[in-house]
């Protein structure tokens, strides 16, 4: 979800950096972004194994996932602007240290308590890094390709999520120490990234200041509240789907495929994220509202196909539905976030973006936990049908009100 840091505000040139230093620093930060997002999806491929080994319920699995979402949000709101005063390098360095601690906790976990602790530390690491990564990618963008920072910021998270799901699935199924190896490899990867961060040039103009925690204000300016309410419906739908797939999606895929191969679960996450990345890259220059409308249409089609696959208990239809759903997911998020970012003036954009974060992370966590609890009562199949039908209804409402907004908006695609 890191593309949400791209607000479109003007960013000054990287402070005291040559072209070569900008280039190397840019790719270091891009690698950190992909690694953090990759590590966040690794547990998704292991949830089924955790359930089997530790006798965890689906409700417990979704709570573990929700802890991550809540701590990302807390870290982002509390420390999102810390790198403006301390600098990008120290904040990114601290987040990488926290990420290594979380990977060590995951590797040593033998039950629910350490799993929750690992997810909480991981969420804090991602929340701490998000603001610094978003700003550094814009500041360090190569002068010959100034839009590259926004593109990496948008596509990096879904690339990381897809690689994490697929890589973890492969290691869990075919390598030794399935509950530890993925995390130990990531400790090494984060250590290498930390060396790169230490060696890169600082890009924040105000770096070197005092430690100052300035929590983001959460505020939607009165003149744009109606438009915000329309567009945030899409955010809620998008991240409800994302939360479900990242927590219970692998279990559902294994059930439909009647498979015990853990790669299937990881590949499901990778398929969703890969389709989302492709859609975002293809629609990067499409006007925001048009992108959101295309995405909502894709979401409704994908959810309809998921419901069909559940009715038929068909694995091929489910996989096709996941690809369609992923494309809609990526497009709907890209379009709605760009439209939301343009609602506020630069001086209020941080406050409005913080409000978007709140809706996104609550949508990612609360419905997933509810689905996990209901799975224990009604079973995964019936709960999935009810969940997808409910989200499809939200998407239909979002599509209708966004269409009305687009018709009332001059120069279609711009919410201004």
C-alpha positions as MATLAB code, in Angstrom:
seq = 'XXXXXXXXXXXXXXXXXXXXXXXXXXXXXXXXXXXXXXXXXXXXXXXXXXXXXXXXXXXXXXXXXXXXXXXXXXXXXXXXXXXXXXXXXXXXXXXXXXXXXXXXXXXXXXXXXXXXXXXXXXXXXXXXXXXXXXXXXXXXXXXXXXXXXXXXXXXXXXXXXXXXXXXXXXXXXXXXXXXXXXXXXXXXXXXXXXXXXXXXXXXXXXXXXXXXXXXXXXXXXXXXXXXXXXXXXXXXXXXXXXXXXXXXXXXXXXXXXXXXXXXXXXXXXXXXXXXXXXXXXXXXXXXXXXXXXXXXXXXXXXXXXXXXXXXXXXXXXXXXXXXXXXXXXXXXXXXXXXXXXXXXXXXXXXXXXXXXXXXXXXXXXXXXXXXXXXXXXXXXXXXXXXXXXXXXXXXXXXXXXXXXXXXXXXXXXXXX';
ca = [
       0.000    0.000    0.000;
       2.980    2.380   -0.289;
       1.788    4.092   -3.471;
      -0.395    6.139   -1.226;
       2.603    8.266   -0.236;
       2.659    9.755   -3.717;
       0.605   12.874   -3.238;
       1.681   14.799   -6.256;
       3.203   17.621   -4.205;
       6.300   19.308   -5.599;
       9.508   17.757   -4.299;
      12.798   19.660   -4.208;
      15.897   18.211   -5.821;
      17.888   15.734   -3.745;
      19.991   17.609   -1.248;
      23.689   17.677   -2.104;
      23.647   14.739   -4.489;
      25.340   14.162   -7.809;
      23.600   12.350  -10.637;
      25.422    9.089   -9.853;
      24.625    9.350   -6.147;
      20.976   10.042   -6.940;
      20.822    6.974   -9.155;
      22.398    4.563   -6.685;
      20.392    5.945   -3.758;
      17.178    5.723   -5.750;
      17.610    2.019   -6.436;
      18.632    1.322   -2.836;
      15.375    2.876   -1.629;
      13.435    1.018   -4.325;
      14.995   -2.254   -3.145;
      14.052   -1.453    0.469;
      10.448   -0.825   -0.607;
      10.205   -4.130   -2.477;
      11.905   -6.053    0.353;
       9.614   -4.654    3.042;
       6.521   -5.444    1.000;
       7.919   -8.860    0.091;
       8.468   -9.673    3.758;
       4.926   -8.537    4.594;
       3.387  -11.186    2.320;
       5.650  -14.079    3.335;
       3.462  -14.997    6.357;
       0.435  -15.251    4.028;
       1.986  -18.298    2.361;
       2.616  -19.861    5.794;
      -0.729  -19.265    7.499;
      -2.119  -22.644    6.441;
       1.010  -24.368    7.798;
       0.742  -22.419   11.059;
      -2.881  -23.527   11.373;
      -1.925  -27.152   10.866;
       1.120  -27.184   13.162;
      -0.172  -25.004   15.970;
      -3.899  -25.725   15.704;
      -4.749  -22.083   15.044;
      -8.250  -21.069   14.012;
      -9.000  -18.924   10.976;
      -9.992  -16.190   13.425;
      -6.536  -16.299   15.034;
      -4.865  -16.092   11.604;
      -6.858  -13.005   10.647;
      -6.049  -11.378   14.003;
      -2.340  -11.924   13.277;
      -2.857  -10.249    9.916;
      -4.855   -7.392   11.464;
      -2.120   -6.696   14.016;
       0.192   -5.954   11.092;
      -2.281   -3.563    9.474;
      -2.985   -1.703   12.721;
       0.700   -1.288   13.613;
       1.547   -0.092   10.083;
      -1.128    2.557   10.489;
       0.118    3.522   13.964;
       3.721    3.789   12.781;
       2.723    5.800    9.750;
       0.552    8.277   11.632;
       3.019    8.722   14.511;
       6.319    8.725   12.617;
       5.363    9.456    9.012;
       7.039   12.887    9.021;
      10.029   11.953   11.205;
      12.386   11.657    8.222;
      11.757   15.311    7.333;
      13.772   16.352   10.408;
      16.041   13.379   11.148;
      16.675   12.534    7.500;
      15.691    9.663    5.225;
      18.778    7.544    5.972;
      18.428    7.208    9.771;
      14.707    6.510    9.553;
      15.171    3.892    6.827;
      18.045    2.386    8.799;
      15.916    2.119   11.937;
      13.076    0.508    9.982;
      15.455   -2.084    8.522;
      16.755   -2.954   11.992;
      13.159   -3.405   13.168;
      12.462   -5.525   10.093;
      15.390   -7.809   10.952;
      14.117   -8.131   14.527;
      10.681   -9.079   13.236;
      12.157  -11.701   10.879;
      14.098  -13.207   13.793;
      10.895  -13.353   15.843;
       9.078  -15.065   12.984;
      11.892  -17.586   12.557;
      11.844  -18.437   16.266;
       8.065  -18.473   16.677;
       6.547  -21.654   18.043;
       3.054  -20.372   18.644;
       0.600  -17.511   18.468;
       2.230  -15.091   20.936;
       5.540  -14.728   19.090;
       3.670  -14.635   15.796;
       1.662  -11.651   17.026;
       4.817   -9.949   18.336;
       6.626  -10.517   15.035;
       3.734   -9.087   13.032;
       3.521   -6.046   15.315;
       7.229   -5.241   14.980;
       7.027   -5.804   11.228;
       4.082   -3.436   10.933;
       5.929   -0.762   12.890;
       8.958   -1.168   10.596;
       6.825   -0.698    7.483;
       4.898    2.217    8.965;
       8.129    3.947    9.993;
       9.653    3.505    6.543;
       6.667    4.396    4.376;
       6.903    8.172    4.561;
      10.694    8.155    4.186;
      10.574    5.802    1.182;
       7.887    7.797   -0.590;
       9.759   11.074   -0.165;
      13.196    9.630   -1.005;
      11.968    8.006   -4.214;
      10.614   11.324   -5.414;
      13.723   13.255   -4.306;
      16.179   10.791   -5.843;
      14.382   10.171   -9.145;
      16.853   10.306  -12.048;
      16.747   13.724  -13.698;
      16.301   12.056  -17.073;
      13.221   10.172  -15.807;
      11.506   12.360  -13.192;
       8.327   10.260  -13.159;
      10.207    7.075  -12.262;
       9.935    7.724   -8.510;
       6.143    7.821   -8.586;
       6.070    4.703  -10.795;
       8.309    2.683   -8.450;
       6.357    3.982   -5.462;
       3.142    2.739   -7.066;
       4.255   -0.601   -8.523;
       6.875   -1.563   -5.900;
       4.414   -2.715   -3.222;
       2.480   -5.095   -5.462;
       5.708   -6.424   -7.011;
       7.017   -7.126   -3.506;
       3.774   -8.729   -2.330;
       3.719  -11.006   -5.378;
       7.360  -12.049   -5.050;
       6.928  -12.678   -1.331;
       3.922  -14.937   -1.793;
       5.501  -16.928   -4.608;
       8.975  -17.183   -3.067;
       7.674  -18.204    0.344;
       5.374  -20.781   -1.231;
       8.318  -22.348   -3.069;
      10.516  -22.439    0.039;
       7.771  -23.775    2.304;
       6.950  -26.584   -0.107;
      10.393  -27.613   -1.335;
      13.058  -26.356    1.109;
      13.960  -27.414    4.668;
      12.866  -25.550    7.827;
       9.657  -24.211    6.238;
       8.677  -21.935    9.145;
      12.146  -20.368    9.447;
      14.115  -20.376    6.173;
      12.202  -17.590    4.394;
      12.673  -15.283    7.360;
      16.358  -16.075    7.829;
      17.023  -15.310    4.178;
      15.229  -12.008    4.628;
      17.415  -11.141    7.625;
      20.381  -11.388    5.262;
      18.634   -9.376    2.554;
      17.729   -6.630    5.009;
      21.323   -6.529    6.289;
      22.580   -5.960    2.735;
      19.947   -3.256    2.227;
      21.032   -1.611    5.489;
      24.592   -1.347    4.180;
      23.228    0.336    1.064;
      21.186    2.801    3.130;
      24.194    3.663    5.312;
      26.285    4.378    2.213;
      23.700    6.380    0.276;
      23.610   10.177    0.310;
      21.010   11.992    2.392;
      18.234   13.533    0.271;
      16.067   15.345    2.844;
      16.681   19.123    2.767;
      15.962   19.469    6.514;
      18.005   16.464    7.649;
      20.056   16.677   10.826;
      17.359   18.109   13.070;
      16.183   16.867   16.448;
      14.038   13.833   17.124;
      10.520   15.176   16.824;
       7.409   13.037   16.780;
       4.658   14.999   15.081;
       1.609   12.778   14.577;
      -0.245   13.357   11.326;
      -3.464   15.284   11.731;
      -6.454   13.424   10.323;
      -8.721   15.890    8.595;
     -10.813   16.117    5.458;
     -11.380   19.752    4.388;
     -15.088   20.631    4.478;
     -15.386   21.650    0.791;
     -14.293   18.208   -0.452;
     -15.983   15.909    2.075;
     -18.719   14.766   -0.293;
     -16.201   13.841   -2.984;
     -14.001   12.207   -0.365;
     -16.930   10.067    0.819;
     -17.575    8.942   -2.773;
     -13.969    8.039   -3.554;
     -13.135    6.448   -0.218;
     -15.797    3.797   -0.867;
     -13.475    2.417   -3.532;
     -10.562    2.388   -1.068;
     -12.700    0.397    1.380;
     -13.688   -2.139   -1.290;
     -10.126   -2.511   -2.598;
      -8.507   -3.155    0.753;
     -11.296   -5.390    2.013;
     -10.448   -7.669   -0.912;
      -6.713   -7.297   -0.231;
      -7.092   -8.154    3.448;
      -9.158  -11.244    2.695;
      -6.772  -12.583    0.059;
      -3.649  -11.935    2.140;
      -5.090  -13.677    5.200;
      -7.523  -16.375    4.031;
      -6.877  -16.469    0.270;
      -4.177  -19.187    0.361;
      -6.407  -21.428    2.507;
      -9.319  -20.944    0.097;
      -7.115  -21.751   -2.911;
      -5.822  -24.960   -1.322;
      -9.385  -25.957   -0.478;
     -10.698  -25.389   -4.011;
      -7.719  -27.120   -5.623;
      -7.946  -29.964   -3.098;
      -4.192  -29.592   -2.791;
      -1.666  -29.831    0.029;
       1.021  -27.998   -1.969;
       1.789  -24.760   -0.124;
       3.064  -23.202   -3.339;
      -0.560  -22.962   -4.453;
      -1.365  -20.590   -1.596;
       1.631  -18.367   -2.285;
       0.939  -18.390   -6.018;
      -2.601  -17.155   -5.376;
      -1.228  -14.067   -3.608;
       1.337  -13.621   -6.402;
      -1.371  -13.873   -9.081;
      -3.494  -11.198   -7.412;
      -0.522   -8.856   -6.918;
       0.945   -9.510  -10.370;
      -2.323   -8.665  -12.106;
      -2.594   -5.511   -9.968;
       0.916   -4.413  -10.936;
       0.229   -4.987  -14.630;
      -2.968   -2.949  -14.499;
      -1.246   -0.077  -12.698;
       1.569    0.044  -15.234;
      -0.839   -0.059  -18.179;
      -3.134    2.618  -16.760;
      -0.493    4.913  -15.304;
      -1.353    7.775  -17.693;
      -5.130    7.286  -17.694;
      -7.138   10.026  -15.896;
      -7.793    9.120  -12.220;
     -11.585    8.852  -12.262;
     -11.557    6.812  -15.466;
      -8.947    4.500  -13.923;
     -11.068    4.102  -10.792;
     -14.167    3.304  -12.869;
     -12.288    0.706  -14.918;
     -10.932   -0.776  -11.695;
     -14.350   -0.967  -10.038;
     -15.740   -2.679  -13.140;
     -12.882   -5.178  -12.932;
     -13.482   -5.708   -9.227;
     -17.174   -6.445   -9.783;
     -16.374   -8.829  -12.647;
     -13.665  -10.536  -10.595;
     -15.881  -10.887   -7.526;
     -18.652  -12.305   -9.703;
     -16.238  -14.873  -11.113;
     -15.002  -15.741   -7.606;
     -18.618  -16.363   -6.554;
     -19.087  -18.527   -9.669;
     -15.954  -20.508   -8.840;
     -17.188  -21.076   -5.292;
     -20.559  -22.237   -6.591;
     -18.942  -24.602   -9.076;
     -16.069  -25.428   -6.697;
     -13.864  -24.886   -9.731;
     -10.168  -24.192   -9.248;
      -9.521  -22.974  -12.854;
     -12.379  -20.467  -12.600;
     -11.058  -19.316   -9.214;
      -7.592  -18.685  -10.605;
      -8.997  -16.775  -13.585;
     -11.228  -14.811  -11.234;
      -8.221  -13.935   -9.069;
      -6.387  -12.511  -12.085;
      -9.394  -10.380  -13.093;
      -9.897   -9.321   -9.478;
      -6.227   -8.382   -9.155;
      -6.354   -6.178  -12.254;
      -9.428   -4.420  -10.899;
      -7.811   -4.141   -7.471;
      -4.704   -2.431   -8.835;
      -6.583   -0.062  -11.144;
      -9.232    0.889   -8.594;
      -6.648    1.706   -5.948;
      -4.438    3.678   -8.321;
      -7.321    5.737   -9.689;
      -9.087    6.397   -6.410;
      -5.916    7.343   -4.567;
      -4.782    9.730   -7.285;
      -8.237   11.312   -7.317;
      -8.276   11.608   -3.523;
      -4.777   13.103   -3.439;
      -5.861   15.845   -5.827;
      -8.794   16.911   -3.654;
      -6.730   18.891   -1.145;
      -4.366   21.798   -1.555;
      -0.686   20.983   -0.865;
      -0.802   22.408    2.673;
      -3.708   20.095    3.622;
      -2.719   17.066    1.551;
      -0.945   15.302    4.416;
      -4.043   15.550    6.624;
      -6.305   14.189    3.908;
      -3.846   11.398    3.034;
      -3.777   10.390    6.708;
      -7.567   10.025    6.569;
      -7.194    7.775    3.516;
      -4.654    5.647    5.419;
      -7.125    5.167    8.259;
      -9.885    3.949    5.950;
      -7.495    1.729    3.956;
      -5.937   -0.067    6.907;
      -9.205   -0.453    8.785;
     -10.753   -1.891    5.616;
      -7.804   -4.255    5.308;
      -8.045   -5.522    8.888;
     -11.592   -5.329   10.308;
     -13.456   -7.254    7.557;
     -10.675   -9.866    7.451;
     -10.971  -10.475   11.201;
     -14.761  -10.690   10.902;
     -14.379  -13.191    8.049;
     -11.956  -15.241   10.155;
     -14.377  -15.382   13.075;
     -17.296  -16.309   10.812;
     -15.194  -19.041    9.182;
     -15.037  -20.769   12.556;
     -18.851  -20.732   12.694;
     -19.988  -21.218    9.102;
     -16.913  -22.657    7.391;
     -14.542  -21.088    4.878;
     -16.684  -21.736    1.798;
     -19.903  -20.140    3.072;
     -18.022  -17.248    4.660;
     -16.152  -16.566    1.414;
     -19.415  -16.471   -0.539;
     -20.949  -13.997    1.915;
     -17.810  -11.858    2.038;
     -17.415  -11.612   -1.739;
     -21.113  -10.830   -2.196;
     -20.930   -8.048    0.397;
     -17.819   -6.496   -1.170;
     -19.418   -6.744   -4.628;
     -22.376   -4.735   -3.295;
     -20.000   -2.059   -1.958;
     -18.232   -1.981   -5.352;
     -21.562   -1.556   -7.158;
     -22.481    1.401   -4.963;
     -18.989    2.880   -5.414;
     -19.273    2.472   -9.195;
     -22.616    4.277   -9.340;
     -21.576    7.230   -7.173;
     -18.204    7.533   -8.929;
     -19.979    7.603  -12.297;
     -22.138   10.463  -11.023;
     -19.025   12.263   -9.788;
     -17.295   11.813  -13.156;
     -20.307   13.223  -15.014;
     -20.344   16.318  -12.801;
     -16.587   16.847  -13.046;
     -15.232   19.085  -15.797;
     -12.304   17.628  -17.760;
     -13.177   14.001  -16.962;
     -10.645   12.147  -14.912;
      -9.732   15.126  -12.752;
     -11.534   15.494   -9.463;
     -10.538   19.104   -9.195;
];
